[in-house]
PDB file of C-alpha atoms in Angstrom:
ATOM      1  CA  MET A   1      24.653   8.892 -17.074  1.00 36.00           C
ATOM      2  CA  PRO A   2      22.948   8.645 -20.476  1.00 42.00           C
ATOM      3  CA  GLU A   3      19.483  10.204 -20.652  1.00 42.00           C
ATOM      4  CA  ASP A   4      17.704   6.893 -21.359  1.00 43.00           C
ATOM      5  CA  GLN A   5      19.472   4.974 -18.574  1.00 43.00           C
ATOM      6  CA  LEU A   6      17.812   5.039 -15.168  1.00 43.00           C
ATOM      7  CA  PRO A   7      19.622   4.781 -11.834  1.00 45.00           C
ATOM      8  CA  SER A   8      19.544   1.373 -10.133  1.00 44.00           C
ATOM      9  CA  GLY A   9      16.369   2.208  -8.193  1.00 52.00           C
ATOM     10  CA  GLY A  10      14.476   2.826 -11.451  1.00 58.00           C
ATOM     11  CA  GLU A  11      13.975   6.506 -10.740  1.00 68.00           C
ATOM     12  CA  ARG A  12      15.353   9.315 -12.831  1.00 68.00           C
ATOM     13  CA  PRO A  13      16.622  12.438 -11.102  1.00 85.00           C
ATOM     14  CA  LEU A  14      14.475  15.468 -11.833  1.00 93.00           C
ATOM     15  CA  ASP A  15      16.106  18.713 -12.851  1.00 94.00           C
ATOM     16  CA  ALA A  16      14.841  22.201 -12.029  1.00 94.00           C
ATOM     17  CA  ILE A  17      12.789  22.363 -15.239  1.00 95.00           C
ATOM     18  CA  ASP A  18      11.070  19.028 -14.494  1.00 96.00           C
ATOM     19  CA  GLU A  19      10.263  20.269 -10.989  1.00 94.00           C
ATOM     20  CA  ALA A  20       8.848  23.526 -12.373  1.00 94.00           C
ATOM     21  CA  ILE A  21       6.687  21.561 -14.825  1.00 95.00           C
ATOM     22  CA  LEU A  22       5.387  19.365 -11.995  1.00 94.00           C
ATOM     23  CA  ARG A  23       4.534  22.432  -9.875  1.00 92.00           C
ATOM     24  CA  LEU A  24       2.637  24.002 -12.765  1.00 92.00           C
ATOM     25  CA  LEU A  25       0.719  20.832 -13.587  1.00 93.00           C
ATOM     26  CA  ARG A  26      -0.078  20.167  -9.938  1.00 90.00           C
ATOM     27  CA  ASN A  27      -1.662  23.608  -9.722  1.00 87.00           C
ATOM     28  CA  ASP A  28      -3.388  23.305 -13.107  1.00 89.00           C
ATOM     29  CA  GLY A  29      -3.501  19.859 -14.684  1.00 90.00           C
ATOM     30  CA  ARG A  30      -5.300  21.371 -17.671  1.00 92.00           C
ATOM     31  CA  ALA A  31      -2.464  23.757 -18.558  1.00 93.00           C
ATOM     32  CA  SER A  32      -1.577  23.532 -22.230  1.00 95.00           C
ATOM     33  CA  VAL A  33       1.864  22.403 -23.332  1.00 96.00           C
ATOM     34  CA  ARG A  34       2.318  25.854 -24.874  1.00 97.00           C
ATOM     35  CA  SER A  35       1.528  27.527 -21.546  1.00 96.00           C
ATOM     36  CA  VAL A  36       3.854  25.207 -19.623  1.00 96.00           C
ATOM     37  CA  ALA A  37       6.659  25.817 -22.146  1.00 97.00           C
ATOM     38  CA  GLU A  38       6.273  29.590 -21.909  1.00 96.00           C
ATOM     39  CA  ARG A  39       6.218  29.583 -18.107  1.00 95.00           C
ATOM     40  CA  VAL A  40       9.356  27.430 -17.721  1.00 96.00           C
ATOM     41  CA  HIS A  41      11.118  29.090 -20.678  1.00 96.00           C
ATOM     42  CA  ILE A  42      11.617  26.079 -22.940  1.00 97.00           C
ATOM     43  CA  SER A  43      10.347  25.170 -26.408  1.00 96.00           C
ATOM     44  CA  ARG A  44       6.960  23.500 -26.852  1.00 96.00           C
ATOM     45  CA  ALA A  45       8.695  20.409 -28.263  1.00 96.00           C
ATOM     46  CA  ASN A  46      10.922  20.191 -25.182  1.00 96.00           C
ATOM     47  CA  ALA A  47       7.934  20.688 -22.844  1.00 96.00           C
ATOM     48  CA  TYR A  48       5.944  18.038 -24.712  1.00 95.00           C
ATOM     49  CA  ALA A  49       8.863  15.564 -24.529  1.00 96.00           C
ATOM     50  CA  ARG A  50       9.442  16.228 -20.836  1.00 96.00           C
ATOM     51  CA  ILE A  51       5.762  15.849 -19.914  1.00 96.00           C
ATOM     52  CA  ASN A  52       5.547  12.616 -21.919  1.00 95.00           C
ATOM     53  CA  ARG A  53       8.672  11.281 -20.182  1.00 95.00           C
ATOM     54  CA  LEU A  54       7.226  12.181 -16.776  1.00 95.00           C
ATOM     55  CA  VAL A  55       4.035  10.314 -17.684  1.00 95.00           C
ATOM     56  CA  GLU A  56       5.852   7.303 -19.197  1.00 94.00           C
ATOM     57  CA  THR A  57       8.127   6.932 -16.160  1.00 94.00           C
ATOM     58  CA  GLN A  58       5.054   7.289 -13.920  1.00 93.00           C
ATOM     59  CA  VAL A  59       6.389  10.335 -12.119  1.00 94.00           C
ATOM     60  CA  ILE A  60       3.055  11.779 -13.248  1.00 94.00           C
ATOM     61  CA  ARG A  61       0.536   9.051 -12.423  1.00 93.00           C
ATOM     62  CA  GLY A  62      -2.429  10.806 -13.981  1.00 91.00           C
ATOM     63  CA  PHE A  63      -4.396  14.020 -14.185  1.00 89.00           C
ATOM     64  CA  THR A  64      -7.359  14.636 -11.908  1.00 85.00           C
ATOM     65  CA  ALA A  65      -9.689  17.358 -10.728  1.00 85.00           C
ATOM     66  CA  ARG A  66      -9.472  18.808  -7.228  1.00 84.00           C
ATOM     67  CA  ILE A  67     -12.937  18.455  -5.738  1.00 86.00           C
ATOM     68  CA  ASP A  68     -14.680  20.724  -3.255  1.00 85.00           C
ATOM     69  CA  HIS A  69     -16.213  17.842  -1.303  1.00 88.00           C
ATOM     70  CA  GLU A  70     -18.681  20.028   0.548  1.00 89.00           C
ATOM     71  CA  ARG A  71     -20.131  21.411  -2.699  1.00 90.00           C
ATOM     72  CA  ALA A  72     -20.190  17.858  -4.073  1.00 91.00           C
ATOM     73  CA  GLY A  73     -22.438  16.714  -1.223  1.00 91.00           C
ATOM     74  CA  GLN A  74     -19.667  15.089   0.830  1.00 91.00           C
ATOM     75  CA  GLY A  75     -19.513  17.575   3.687  1.00 92.00           C
ATOM     76  CA  THR A  76     -18.265  15.156   6.327  1.00 96.00           C
ATOM     77  CA  CYS A  77     -14.602  14.199   6.285  1.00 96.00           C
ATOM     78  CA  ALA A  78     -12.687  11.956   8.669  1.00 98.00           C
ATOM     79  CA  TYR A  79      -9.448  10.100   9.126  1.00 98.00           C
ATOM     80  CA  VAL A  80     -10.026   6.565  10.298  1.00 98.00           C
ATOM     81  CA  THR A  81      -7.115   4.771  11.935  1.00 98.00           C
ATOM     82  CA  LEU A  82      -7.101   0.986  11.865  1.00 98.00           C
ATOM     83  CA  LYS A  83      -5.202  -1.716  13.684  1.00 98.00           C
ATOM     84  CA  ILE A  84      -5.082  -4.802  11.496  1.00 98.00           C
ATOM     85  CA  VAL A  85      -3.964  -8.408  11.672  1.00 97.00           C
ATOM     86  CA  GLN A  86      -0.250  -8.713  10.940  1.00 95.00           C
ATOM     87  CA  ASP A  87       0.536  -9.428   7.252  1.00 94.00           C
ATOM     88  CA  SER A  88      -3.002  -8.568   6.114  1.00 96.00           C
ATOM     89  CA  TRP A  89      -2.178  -5.157   4.543  1.00 97.00           C
ATOM     90  CA  ARG A  90      -2.790  -6.158   0.924  1.00 96.00           C
ATOM     91  CA  THR A  91      -6.135  -7.781   1.689  1.00 96.00           C
ATOM     92  CA  VAL A  92      -7.299  -4.870   3.847  1.00 97.00           C
ATOM     93  CA  ARG A  93      -6.108  -2.275   1.307  1.00 97.00           C
ATOM     94  CA  GLU A  94      -8.118  -3.993  -1.439  1.00 97.00           C
ATOM     95  CA  GLN A  95     -11.278  -3.932   0.660  1.00 97.00           C
ATOM     96  CA  LEU A  96     -10.810  -0.333   1.817  1.00 97.00           C
ATOM     97  CA  ALA A  97     -10.180   0.854  -1.740  1.00 97.00           C
ATOM     98  CA  GLY A  98     -13.657  -0.367  -2.687  1.00 96.00           C
ATOM     99  CA  LEU A  99     -15.426   1.645   0.000  1.00 97.00           C
ATOM    100  CA  PRO A 100     -17.549   4.600  -1.065  1.00 94.00           C
ATOM    101  CA  GLY A 101     -15.861   7.867  -0.121  1.00 94.00           C
ATOM    102  CA  ALA A 102     -12.402   6.373   0.454  1.00 96.00           C
ATOM    103  CA  ALA A 103      -9.944   9.048  -0.709  1.00 95.00           C
ATOM    104  CA  HIS A 104      -6.527   7.976   0.598  1.00 96.00           C
ATOM    105  CA  ILE A 105      -5.123   4.843   2.225  1.00 98.00           C
ATOM    106  CA  ALA A 106      -1.701   4.611   3.851  1.00 97.00           C
ATOM    107  CA  LEU A 107       0.188   1.861   5.676  1.00 97.00           C
ATOM    108  CA  VAL A 108       1.915   3.663   8.541  1.00 97.00           C
ATOM    109  CA  SER A 109       4.054   3.003  11.584  1.00 96.00           C
ATOM    110  CA  GLY A 110       3.147   3.875  15.143  1.00 95.00           C
ATOM    111  CA  ASP A 111       0.146   3.184  17.346  1.00 95.00           C
ATOM    112  CA  PHE A 112      -1.996   2.032  14.419  1.00 97.00           C
ATOM    113  CA  ASP A 113      -1.329   0.344  11.084  1.00 97.00           C
ATOM    114  CA  VAL A 114      -3.529   2.054   8.500  1.00 98.00           C
ATOM    115  CA  LEU A 115      -4.672   5.625   7.981  1.00 98.00           C
ATOM    116  CA  LEU A 116      -7.770   6.047   5.827  1.00 98.00           C
ATOM    117  CA  LEU A 117      -9.214   9.362   4.640  1.00 97.00           C
ATOM    118  CA  VAL A 118     -12.942   9.263   3.856  1.00 97.00           C
ATOM    119  CA  HIS A 119     -15.532  11.758   2.618  1.00 97.00           C
ATOM    120  CA  THR A 120     -19.219  11.113   3.281  1.00 97.00           C
ATOM    121  CA  SER A 121     -22.421  13.098   2.944  1.00 96.00           C
ATOM    122  CA  ASP A 122     -23.037  13.320   6.703  1.00 96.00           C
ATOM    123  CA  ASN A 123     -22.239  11.799  10.098  1.00 96.00           C
ATOM    124  CA  ARG A 124     -24.865   9.092   9.672  1.00 97.00           C
ATOM    125  CA  GLN A 125     -23.172   7.841   6.508  1.00 97.00           C
ATOM    126  CA  LEU A 126     -19.772   8.078   8.238  1.00 97.00           C
ATOM    127  CA  ARG A 127     -21.062   5.994  11.155  1.00 97.00           C
ATOM    128  CA  GLU A 128     -22.455   3.408   8.720  1.00 97.00           C
ATOM    129  CA  LEU A 129     -19.159   3.270   6.855  1.00 97.00           C
ATOM    130  CA  VAL A 130     -17.049   2.792   9.989  1.00 97.00           C
ATOM    131  CA  LEU A 131     -19.300   0.626  12.145  1.00 96.00           C
ATOM    132  CA  THR A 132     -20.845  -1.535   9.437  1.00 96.00           C
ATOM    133  CA  ARG A 133     -18.410  -1.676   6.529  1.00 97.00           C
ATOM    134  CA  ILE A 134     -14.899  -1.173   7.952  1.00 98.00           C
ATOM    135  CA  GLN A 135     -15.362  -3.004  11.253  1.00 97.00           C
ATOM    136  CA  ALA A 136     -16.894  -5.935   9.347  1.00 96.00           C
ATOM    137  CA  ILE A 137     -13.578  -6.602   7.611  1.00 97.00           C
ATOM    138  CA  PRO A 138     -12.255  -9.686   9.454  1.00 97.00           C
ATOM    139  CA  GLU A 139      -8.626  -8.450   9.488  1.00 97.00           C
ATOM    140  CA  VAL A 140      -9.552  -5.135  11.152  1.00 98.00           C
ATOM    141  CA  LEU A 141      -8.907  -5.399  14.888  1.00 97.00           C
ATOM    142  CA  SER A 142      -9.942  -1.870  15.884  1.00 97.00           C
ATOM    143  CA  THR A 143     -10.682   1.582  14.516  1.00 98.00           C
ATOM    144  CA  ARG A 144     -10.579   5.151  15.723  1.00 98.00           C
ATOM    145  CA  THR A 145     -12.320   7.967  13.858  1.00 98.00           C
ATOM    146  CA  LEU A 146     -10.951  11.508  13.772  1.00 97.00           C
ATOM    147  CA  LEU A 147     -13.520  13.991  12.459  1.00 97.00           C
ATOM    148  CA  VAL A 148     -12.040  16.729  10.263  1.00 96.00           C
ATOM    149  CA  PHE A 149     -13.452  20.176  11.036  1.00 95.00           C
ATOM    150  CA  GLU A 150     -11.658  22.017   8.238  1.00 91.00           C
ATOM    151  CA  GLU A 151      -9.097  21.086   5.606  1.00 87.00           C
ATOM    152  CA  THR A 152      -6.792  22.946   3.248  1.00 84.00           C
ATOM    153  CA  ASP A 153      -5.027  21.511   0.219  1.00 80.00           C
ATOM    154  CA  LEU A 154      -1.425  22.650   0.168  1.00 81.00           C
ATOM    155  CA  LEU A 155      -0.194  23.272  -3.333  1.00 75.00           C
ATOM    156  CA  PRO A 156       3.288  24.341  -4.358  1.00 68.00           C
ATOM    157  CA  GLU A 157       3.829  27.957  -5.322  1.00 66.00           C
ATOM    158  CA  PRO A 158       3.859  28.372  -9.118  1.00 55.00           C
TER     159      PRO A 158
END
């Protein structure tokens, strides 16, 4: 398949070098192109082209900082599960995305419909978020809050 032609699903298969670049950038999004090139044993021009292609094809959706939420004053973390009105996912997702402290939203299968990860300063703010903001969304039928005691980000080995 020619390099510029994508498979029918729109995705492009990643080779071992692309995967190595993604691992490096996931661990250090500020790594220089020169550093990435040296570590995966390709030229800087090749590394630059590959990173640009990964960005243009939205394999890389952006570069962010990993935050220590506790040090940032958001020491309380919880997963909130929601049951919602059927066919209301897009509306609910929009409203949840605007909540302060919302970090991740997923439509899931099983005993509930939505899984929401939130970070707040303390339990009082968490209670306010769940009982006042989330439960006030008309399409939310019920919630359950799972307090996180400790969390660890899992990053790929370089």
